[in-house]
Amino acid sequence: MADIPDDPIEYNAYIEEMRKTQYPMLGQKTYLDHAGTTLYSKALMDRFHADMMGNLFGNPHSASQSSQHSTQLVEDVRLRLLQFFGAASEQYDLVFTANATAAIKLVAEAFREQEGGFWYGYHADSHTSLVGVRQLAREHRCFESDAEVNRWIEPSEEDSSTMVKLFAYPAQSNMNGRRLPMQWTTALRQSGEKRTYTLLDAASYVSTSPLDLRHIESSPDFVTVSLYKIFGFPDLGALLVRKDAADIFSKRSYFGGGTVDLVVTLKEQWHARKAGAVHEQLEDGTLPIHSILALKAAMHIHSELFGSMERVARHTAMLARQLHEGLSAMRHGNGKQVSTIYRSPDSSHGPVLAFNLRNSRDEWISNTEVEKLASVKQIQFRTGGLCNPGGVATSLGLAPWEMKENFSAGQRCGTENDIMNGKPTGMIRVSLGAMSTVSDVTRFLSFVSEFFIDPLVSTSRADSPMQNLCPVVSSRLRIESLTVYPVKSCAGWQIPYGAQWEVRREGLAWDREWCIVHQGTGAALSQKKHPRMALIRPHLDFKAGRLHIRRVGSAEQISVPLSLDPSYFACEKLREGSTNVCGDTVQARLYTCDAIATFLTNAVGVPCTLARFPSSHDATSIGRHSKSHLMPSNRQPGIPHPILLSNESPILTINRSSLNRLNEQIKAKGGKAAHPAVFRANIVLAESSHLAPGQERPWAEDEWECMQVGGPDGPKFEFLGGCRRCQMLCVDQESSEKSEEPFVTLAKTRRFGGRILFGVHTALADRRSVGGWPTICVGDAVETQRKEIIENQ
Ligand SMILES: *Cc1c(COP(=O)(O)O)cnc(C)c1O
């Protein structure tokens, strides 16, 4: 290992170079979620591998040599970890746990068993895992501010309670990195005989800062940490316990293998708990011995790669300063601030930044939108409630009633609707770690400025796609192509030229009739998470009466009958089951045939199978591709009328001229033109005459209200609004590879009120099927109507 430079700029350059070999999984990614979990280095993996292969470690509960070897290792690592946190082994003991939450629970459960229960106080900036302790307390109080804690600590506040007290707070907020006063533990230790125990949650703090528990007079009684947030691996946590506070665990009633010396069970019920060190009383069962081995390697490699925690703290503080300065300096063209950063001017902060973005009209930008755009730029951070309910509510000014109201209105952690009643319900968190560098900060800042700064704001710009309209020129439109997606989120199937295709209320016949569902959760899979679904090619074979499914790059195929008759094909034993499509539960039938499940599981790469959705339609339906005669009426009563699986709208229409315009813009920047297939449209409309460049009417669809297809007697369709786009557009439908385009260009040219629009949702205007559903055909003339005026085409 080369010498680690001390100068900040050289240190940054060193990390930049080092991480190319040590963190290959970073690749081109900008990873800014270190407060969630950090990364493990190649050196650590190599060393762990060598340690595992070079030694025999047995279960520590016996006298064999391998077992003694393990016992020795555990005690050795325990001591080193105590030293890592600056704790003397005479004063502190360390208990290995699964994570920080498990460490918190150990403390909470010990307090619950105290006679008369316990009083629990916690700061509003606490992590969810600390808040949950209140459920075990007899009385509890949430301190909403530092001042409130300070007042309570003052001995003047009268207190007649005899209950044992526990006060908990984070050393650093996992939400915005704010550091809370360490003096509170000092003050509470000195508060006399009825003293309050203190629990310091250091999980976020220790990931980038050294912890120093040397000053025993001022140190907390319990400290909880997540080790994977420091080292990336192994997945372990720890509880540090002051030895003179350890009596709190003596009332613990549970014992397990490892925490008991002798147990009598048959005629008499008696046991002798281990009375030695705290960890002997608390570590139930077999210790995660191989993880502890990895921890030893992790501590060693961490100091080899990064120097010391002091060095990490200095480096990340420098990056955080650059990030904060860069983001707070950003302004829109009209001078308005781009970000609202949640930081307290009176506190110091760790390398974590929480904020929301606003547009030039001061409206909040949805975090889901920010995340979608970041994902095409390969930037990763966290958004939402951040597991910090009090901190988020305080920063966003959300009252409890508002949070409950939002909850009943369907808002959940991780849902799309993150702006409710004009207020954000969550925030964006960017957190830096030891292997973050100046280039990560720069890339993040240019991402924000590229997509979210409005440089020149014209006052007339309203929140509507109408703004981009071209002058009205009469032109003729026709249907250029028709496509159905028999299996949701898989490749489309082109409707042959000349085929009269039936259109129903719920969309084109055979569109999204099937879907692929996860075998465990029953949720319908989508290309957004599983780009390989683009390579699954369904083919409707009406001659054979079957749907064939092929997979690019494989000669294998499966096929199922178009008919739903369960007795017709022995292979398809249909099972009734519920399938979750974008949050709504829909009744679907799963194919239980192993060959189908195996084929799709191999194709997608997760355990899945095919499901079919019952269609509702009237039995008198006619038409060349009518499926009514094939399908028994099998809809369950009480299920709301479906748009079936095309869960946005029945039909999606795109305008070829708009696609051409978009592709000109992409090509002008040197990008690769988008194939129409990525938009997954059902109907592609094209201007029929050969128009000279400049005569096309891109984005005319923004003001269409309805269209009539195939002459005055043909079916009428209404347009329901623009189609909101996501990064799924970036999946190449031939190779399933992801790129930035066309999403990035669309995001810059077609973003209206936070929605990136391309194509229009379409539905049959006449929703009755008198004498059967109407049909349409490739080549049909199309007349669009715009507002009240019918254009003469
Ligand atoms: C991450 C975190 C936790 C929870 O840690 P786990 O290891 O996931 O249990 C608790 N508190 C804070 C401050 C954290 O940052």
GROMACS .gro file of C-alpha atoms in nm, residues 104 119-124 126 130 133 143 152 166-170 180 184 188 196-201:
model
   26
  104ILE     CA    1  -3.129  -0.089   2.067
  119TRP     CA    2  -3.971   0.610   3.157
  120TYR     CA    3  -3.834   0.678   2.810
  121GLY     CA    4  -3.731   1.010   2.661
  122TYR     CA    5  -3.603   1.050   2.306
  123HIS     CA    6  -3.508   1.334   2.080
  124ALA     CA    7  -3.723   1.409   1.774
  126SER     CA    8  -3.410   0.989   1.638
  130LEU     CA    9  -3.501   0.447   1.853
  133VAL     CA   10  -3.855   0.183   2.212
  143PHE     CA   11  -3.827   1.609   2.293
  152TRP     CA   12  -3.548   1.913   3.118
  166LEU     CA   13  -3.371   0.607   2.983
  167PHE     CA   14  -3.289   0.897   2.753
  168ALA     CA   15  -3.190   0.822   2.393
  169TYR     CA   16  -3.069   1.033   2.104
  170PRO     CA   17  -2.856   1.002   1.794
  180LEU     CA   18  -2.647   1.650   1.868
  184TRP     CA   19  -2.620   1.572   2.745
  188LEU     CA   20  -2.732   1.331   3.290
  196THR     CA   21  -3.114   0.878   3.399
  197TYR     CA   22  -2.944   0.617   3.182
  198THR     CA   23  -2.829   0.737   2.842
  199LEU     CA   24  -2.840   0.557   2.510
  200LEU     CA   25  -2.635   0.715   2.234
  201ASP     CA   26  -2.724   0.590   1.887
   0.00000   0.00000   0.00000
